Coordinates of C-alpha atoms and ligand atoms in Angstrom, one line a residue:
M18 CA -17.2 -17.2 -69.5
Q19 CA -19.9 -15.9 -71.9
T20 CA -23.5 -16.8 -71.3
T21 CA -26.6 -17.1 -73.5
I22 CA -30.2 -18.1 -72.8
A23 CA -30.7 -21.9 -72.8
Q24 CA -33.8 -21.9 -75.0
K25 CA -36.4 -19.6 -76.5
A26 CA -38.4 -17.3 -74.1
Q27 CA -41.5 -15.7 -75.5
F28 CA -43.4 -12.6 -74.4
R29 CA -46.6 -11.0 -75.6
G30 CA -47.9 -7.5 -74.8
V31 CA -48.5 -4.0 -76.2
G32 CA -46.1 -1.1 -77.1
L33 CA -46.3 1.7 -74.5
H34 CA -46.4 4.4 -77.2
S35 CA -48.1 2.7 -80.1
G36 CA -50.6 0.7 -78.1
A37 CA -50.2 -2.1 -80.7
A38 CA -50.0 -5.8 -79.9
V39 CA -46.5 -7.1 -80.2
R40 CA -44.6 -10.4 -79.6
L41 CA -41.0 -10.7 -78.5
A42 CA -38.8 -13.7 -78.2
I43 CA -35.3 -14.1 -76.8
L44 CA -33.3 -16.9 -78.4
P45 CA -29.8 -18.4 -77.9
A46 CA -26.9 -17.0 -79.9
P47 CA -23.3 -18.2 -80.3
A48 CA -20.3 -16.8 -78.3
G49 CA -19.1 -13.5 -79.6
H50 CA -22.5 -12.6 -81.1
G51 CA -23.6 -10.0 -78.6
I52 CA -27.3 -8.9 -78.4
V53 CA -29.0 -8.2 -81.7
F54 CA -32.7 -7.3 -82.3
V55 CA -34.3 -8.9 -85.3
R56 CA -37.5 -7.4 -86.8
T57 CA -39.4 -10.5 -88.0
D58 CA -42.0 -8.3 -89.8
L59 CA -39.2 -6.5 -91.8
D60 CA -37.6 -9.4 -93.6
R61 CA -35.6 -10.2 -90.4
A62 CA -33.7 -6.9 -90.5
R63 CA -31.0 -7.0 -87.8
I64 CA -30.5 -4.1 -85.4
P65 CA -27.4 -4.4 -83.1
A66 CA -28.0 -3.4 -79.5
R67 CA -25.2 -1.0 -79.4
W68 CA -24.7 2.6 -78.3
D69 CA -23.7 3.8 -81.8
H70 CA -27.1 2.6 -83.1
V71 CA -29.1 4.7 -80.7
T72 CA -31.2 7.6 -82.0
P73 CA -31.7 10.3 -79.4
S74 CA -35.2 10.2 -77.8
Q75 CA -36.4 11.6 -74.5
L76 CA -39.0 9.0 -73.7
C77 CA -37.3 5.8 -74.4
T78 CA -34.2 4.2 -76.1
L79 CA -34.6 3.7 -79.8
L80 CA -32.2 1.6 -81.9
D81 CA -31.8 2.2 -85.7
N82 CA -29.8 0.0 -88.0
G83 CA -29.3 2.9 -90.5
R84 CA -31.2 1.0 -93.2
G85 CA -34.7 1.8 -92.2
A86 CA -35.3 -0.7 -89.4
T87 CA -35.8 0.6 -85.9
V88 CA -36.9 -0.8 -82.5
S89 CA -37.9 1.4 -79.6
T90 CA -38.2 1.0 -75.8
V91 CA -35.4 -1.5 -75.6
E92 CA -34.1 -0.4 -72.2
H93 CA -36.1 -2.8 -69.9
V94 CA -35.4 -6.0 -71.9
M95 CA -31.7 -4.9 -72.2
A96 CA -31.6 -4.4 -68.4
A97 CA -33.1 -7.9 -67.9
L98 CA -30.4 -9.4 -70.2
S99 CA -27.6 -7.5 -68.5
G100 CA -28.9 -8.1 -65.0
T101 CA -29.1 -11.9 -65.6
G102 CA -25.7 -12.0 -67.2
I103 CA -26.7 -12.8 -70.8
N104 CA -24.0 -11.7 -73.3
N105 CA -25.3 -13.3 -76.4
A106 CA -28.9 -13.4 -77.7
V107 CA -31.2 -12.7 -80.6
V108 CA -34.2 -10.7 -79.6
E109 CA -37.0 -11.2 -82.2
V110 CA -39.7 -8.6 -82.3
N111 CA -42.6 -8.4 -84.8
G112 CA -43.1 -4.6 -84.7
P113 CA -41.3 -1.3 -84.0
E114 CA -41.7 -1.3 -80.2
V115 CA -40.8 -3.8 -77.4
P116 CA -43.8 -4.7 -75.3
I117 CA -44.1 -2.7 -72.1
L118 CA -45.5 -5.7 -70.1
D119 CA -45.9 -4.4 -66.5
G120 CA -43.5 -1.4 -67.0
S121 CA -40.6 -3.1 -65.2
A122 CA -38.1 -5.7 -66.2
A123 CA -39.5 -8.5 -63.9
P124 CA -41.5 -10.3 -66.6
F125 CA -38.4 -10.4 -68.8
V126 CA -36.3 -11.8 -65.9
Q127 CA -39.1 -14.3 -65.2
G128 CA -39.1 -15.5 -68.8
I129 CA -35.3 -15.7 -68.9
L130 CA -35.0 -17.7 -65.7
E131 CA -37.8 -20.0 -66.8
A132 CA -35.9 -20.6 -70.1
G133 CA -32.6 -21.0 -68.2
L134 CA -29.1 -19.7 -68.7
R135 CA -26.4 -21.5 -70.6
Q136 CA -22.7 -20.8 -70.1
Q137 CA -20.5 -21.0 -73.2
P138 CA -17.3 -22.7 -72.2
G139 CA -14.2 -21.8 -74.1
A140 CA -15.4 -18.3 -74.8
P141 CA -13.6 -15.8 -72.6
L142 CA -15.6 -12.8 -71.5
R143 CA -14.2 -9.3 -72.1
A144 CA -15.3 -6.2 -70.2
L145 CA -14.8 -2.4 -70.7
R146 CA -12.8 -0.9 -67.9
V147 CA -13.2 2.8 -67.4
L148 CA -9.7 4.4 -66.7
R149 CA -10.7 8.0 -66.0
E150 CA -13.7 10.1 -65.3
V151 CA -16.0 11.0 -68.2
E152 CA -19.0 13.3 -67.7
V153 CA -21.8 14.9 -69.8
Q154 CA -24.1 17.6 -68.6
Q155 CA -27.2 19.4 -69.6
G156 CA -28.3 22.3 -67.4
E157 CA -28.4 20.9 -63.9
A158 CA -28.5 17.3 -65.0
F159 CA -25.3 15.2 -65.5
A160 CA -24.2 11.7 -66.0
R161 CA -20.7 10.4 -65.2
L162 CA -18.6 7.3 -65.4
S163 CA -15.6 6.9 -63.0
P164 CA -13.1 4.0 -62.5
A165 CA -14.3 1.1 -60.4
D166 CA -13.6 -2.7 -60.3
H167 CA -17.3 -3.6 -60.8
L168 CA -20.5 -1.8 -61.9
E169 CA -21.9 0.5 -59.4
I170 CA -25.0 2.8 -60.0
H171 CA -25.6 6.0 -58.0
F172 CA -28.7 7.9 -59.0
D173 CA -30.7 10.8 -57.7
I174 CA -33.9 12.5 -58.9
D175 CA -35.9 15.5 -57.8
F176 CA -39.5 15.8 -58.9
A177 CA -42.0 18.6 -58.1
D178 CA -44.7 16.0 -57.4
A179 CA -44.6 15.2 -53.7
A180 CA -45.4 11.5 -54.4
I181 CA -41.9 11.2 -55.9
G182 CA -40.0 14.2 -54.6
R183 CA -36.2 13.8 -54.0
Q184 CA -34.9 10.3 -54.0
E185 CA -31.3 9.0 -54.0
K186 CA -29.9 5.4 -54.1
R187 CA -26.5 3.8 -54.6
L188 CA -26.1 0.1 -55.4
D189 CA -23.2 -2.2 -56.0
M190 CA -24.5 -4.2 -59.0
A191 CA -22.4 -7.3 -58.2
N192 CA -24.0 -10.6 -57.4
G193 CA -27.4 -10.4 -58.8
S194 CA -28.5 -7.2 -57.1
F195 CA -30.3 -6.2 -60.3
V196 CA -32.7 -9.1 -59.7
H197 CA -32.9 -8.5 -55.9
E198 CA -33.2 -4.7 -55.9
L199 CA -34.2 -3.2 -59.3
M200 CA -36.0 -5.6 -61.7
D201 CA -39.6 -5.0 -60.4
S202 CA -39.6 -1.2 -60.3
R203 CA -41.9 0.3 -62.9
T204 CA -41.9 3.2 -65.3
F205 CA -43.5 6.2 -63.6
C206 CA -45.0 9.3 -65.1
R207 CA -47.1 12.3 -64.1
Q208 CA -50.8 12.4 -64.8
A209 CA -50.4 15.8 -66.6
D210 CA -47.7 14.3 -68.9
V211 CA -49.8 11.3 -69.7
V212 CA -52.7 13.5 -70.8
Q213 CA -50.4 15.6 -73.0
M214 CA -48.6 12.6 -74.4
Q215 CA -51.9 10.9 -75.4
Q216 CA -53.0 14.1 -77.1
N217 CA -49.8 13.9 -79.1
G218 CA -50.5 10.2 -80.0
L219 CA -48.0 8.8 -77.5
A220 CA -48.3 6.5 -74.5
L221 CA -51.4 5.0 -76.2
G222 CA -50.6 1.6 -74.6
G223 CA -50.1 3.2 -71.2
T224 CA -52.4 2.2 -68.4
Y225 CA -52.5 2.5 -64.6
L226 CA -51.2 -1.1 -64.6
N227 CA -48.0 -0.7 -66.6
A228 CA -46.8 2.6 -65.2
V229 CA -46.9 4.3 -61.8
V230 CA -49.0 7.4 -62.4
V231 CA -48.6 10.2 -59.9
D232 CA -50.5 13.5 -59.5
G233 CA -49.1 15.8 -56.8
D234 CA -48.9 13.8 -53.6
K235 CA -51.2 11.0 -54.9
I236 CA -50.3 7.7 -56.5
L237 CA -53.1 7.0 -59.0
S238 CA -52.1 3.4 -59.9
P239 CA -54.1 0.8 -58.0
G240 CA -52.0 -1.1 -55.4
G241 CA -49.7 1.8 -54.9
L242 CA -45.9 1.5 -55.0
R243 CA -43.8 -1.7 -55.0
H244 CA -41.0 0.2 -53.2
R245 CA -41.2 3.6 -51.4
D246 CA -38.4 4.7 -53.7
E247 CA -39.6 2.9 -56.8
A248 CA -39.1 5.9 -59.0
V249 CA -35.3 6.2 -58.4
R250 CA -35.0 2.4 -58.6
H251 CA -36.6 2.5 -62.0
K252 CA -34.2 5.2 -63.2
M253 CA -31.4 2.8 -62.1
L254 CA -33.0 0.0 -64.0
D255 CA -33.1 2.2 -67.1
A256 CA -29.4 3.1 -66.6
V257 CA -28.5 -0.6 -66.4
G258 CA -30.3 -1.2 -69.7
D259 CA -28.9 1.9 -71.4
L260 CA -25.3 1.0 -70.2
A261 CA -25.7 -2.5 -71.6
L262 CA -25.6 -0.9 -75.0
A263 CA -21.9 -0.4 -74.4
G264 CA -21.8 -3.9 -75.9
A265 CA -19.9 -5.5 -73.0
P266 CA -20.0 -5.5 -69.2
L267 CA -18.8 -2.2 -67.8
L268 CA -16.3 -1.9 -64.9
A269 CA -17.2 1.6 -63.8
R270 CA -19.2 3.7 -61.4
Y271 CA -22.2 5.4 -63.1
T272 CA -23.5 8.6 -61.4
G273 CA -26.8 10.0 -62.7
H274 CA -28.2 13.3 -61.5
R275 CA -31.6 13.8 -63.1
A276 CA -30.2 12.0 -66.1
G277 CA -32.3 10.1 -68.7
H278 CA -31.9 7.8 -71.7
A279 CA -30.5 10.4 -74.1
M280 CA -27.9 11.6 -71.5
T281 CA -26.7 8.1 -70.8
N282 CA -26.2 7.5 -74.5
R283 CA -24.3 10.8 -74.8
L284 CA -22.1 9.5 -71.9
L285 CA -21.3 6.3 -73.8
R286 CA -20.5 8.3 -76.9
A287 CA -18.2 10.6 -74.9
L288 CA -16.5 7.5 -73.4
F289 CA -15.8 5.9 -76.8
A290 CA -14.7 9.2 -78.3
Q291 CA -11.8 9.2 -75.8
P292 CA -9.7 6.0 -76.4
D293 CA -7.5 6.8 -73.4
A294 CA -10.5 6.7 -71.1
W295 CA -11.2 3.0 -71.3
E296 CA -9.6 -0.4 -72.1
W297 CA -10.6 -4.0 -72.9
V298 CA -9.9 -6.5 -70.1
T299 CA -10.4 -10.3 -70.3
L300 CA -12.2 -11.2 -67.1
T301 CA -10.7 -13.6 -64.6
P302 CA -13.2 -15.8 -62.6
A303 CA -12.8 -13.4 -59.6
M304 CA -13.7 -10.4 -61.8
E305 CA -16.7 -12.4 -63.3
N306 CA -18.0 -12.9 -59.8
R307 CA -18.5 -9.2 -59.5
L308 CA -20.6 -8.8 -62.6
P309 CA -24.4 -8.0 -62.3
G310 CA -25.4 -11.4 -63.5
A311 CA -23.0 -13.3 -61.2
G312 CA -24.8 -15.8 -59.0
V313 CA -28.1 -15.6 -60.9
L314 CA -27.5 -18.9 -62.6
A315 CA -26.7 -20.6 -59.3
S316 CA -29.7 -19.1 -57.5
A317 CA -32.3 -19.2 -60.4
A318 CA -34.4 -21.7 -58.5
R319 CA -34.8 -19.3 -55.6
L320 CA -35.2 -16.2 -57.7
L321 CA -37.8 -17.5 -60.1
P322 CA -40.8 -17.7 -57.6
R323 CA -40.1 -14.0 -56.7
A324 CA -40.0 -13.0 -60.4
R325 CA -43.3 -14.9 -61.0
Q326 CA -45.0 -13.2 -58.1
L327 CA -43.8 -9.8 -59.1
A328 CA -44.6 -10.1 -62.7
V329 CA -48.3 -10.7 -62.2
A330 CA -48.7 -8.2 -59.3
Ligands
ZN409 ZN1 -37.9 2.7 -68.0

């Protein structure tokens, strides 16, 4: 069954790169609608949240409707929608960048759970089942999709800064594990990169509160880490958001080795370029129970206090 948000959820913050104040709202949408961004400041221009509307960018995921309207840094709100099982929504934003909030997806999940989820009876849910391995590489980095009966994410990173270092994690995304394991992990960056980005007019909205800033073996953000391996968890969160741009739930194992936004988008493009590598399947209730958002509706009352606590931390 397809799912939408029960009522409007509103968010207010700044764009990570622009530093500009921005408002975002998630609204219900009918079955079959999918996720569509709407620029309320640009005559309500519509920008589909789909892989074929992504413009390559190293720092974030940017969507472009091909007619002059763009929206950037969509990955965390997309991860929150996918992780709570929302298939249909309008995401209104009054500027070119999604608010960064605390740098994680927890505030979006909090807002979604407070607004509630609504199942859409009579609307069967389709998923994309990966039938054979598809991989893209760049230097040492690679991203791969392999056949699996539910979404699984396996990620590893290797950073020179000792505060991050080498981290690896594998998660079965069934049964709300996005909410339990990934939603609160924040964007991270190196102090040297922050200085350079700000000299280039980027990360102007970045603070020690909406990103984990590291320098060598030191964590500069007050309060330290939310998880010892917060960095790799955040990369997995980003992967969930970027994979949600497939336009439907994916039944596949994703493996990312030092991968990023641009590489995950290249992977989706490689998948869709090979019609024999995937197929549409209409999900049975048993298959729906293995989706990332399964169980979130039933356990919202228990999950909400945790989301509230994390989102203000
Ligand atoms: Zn991110």
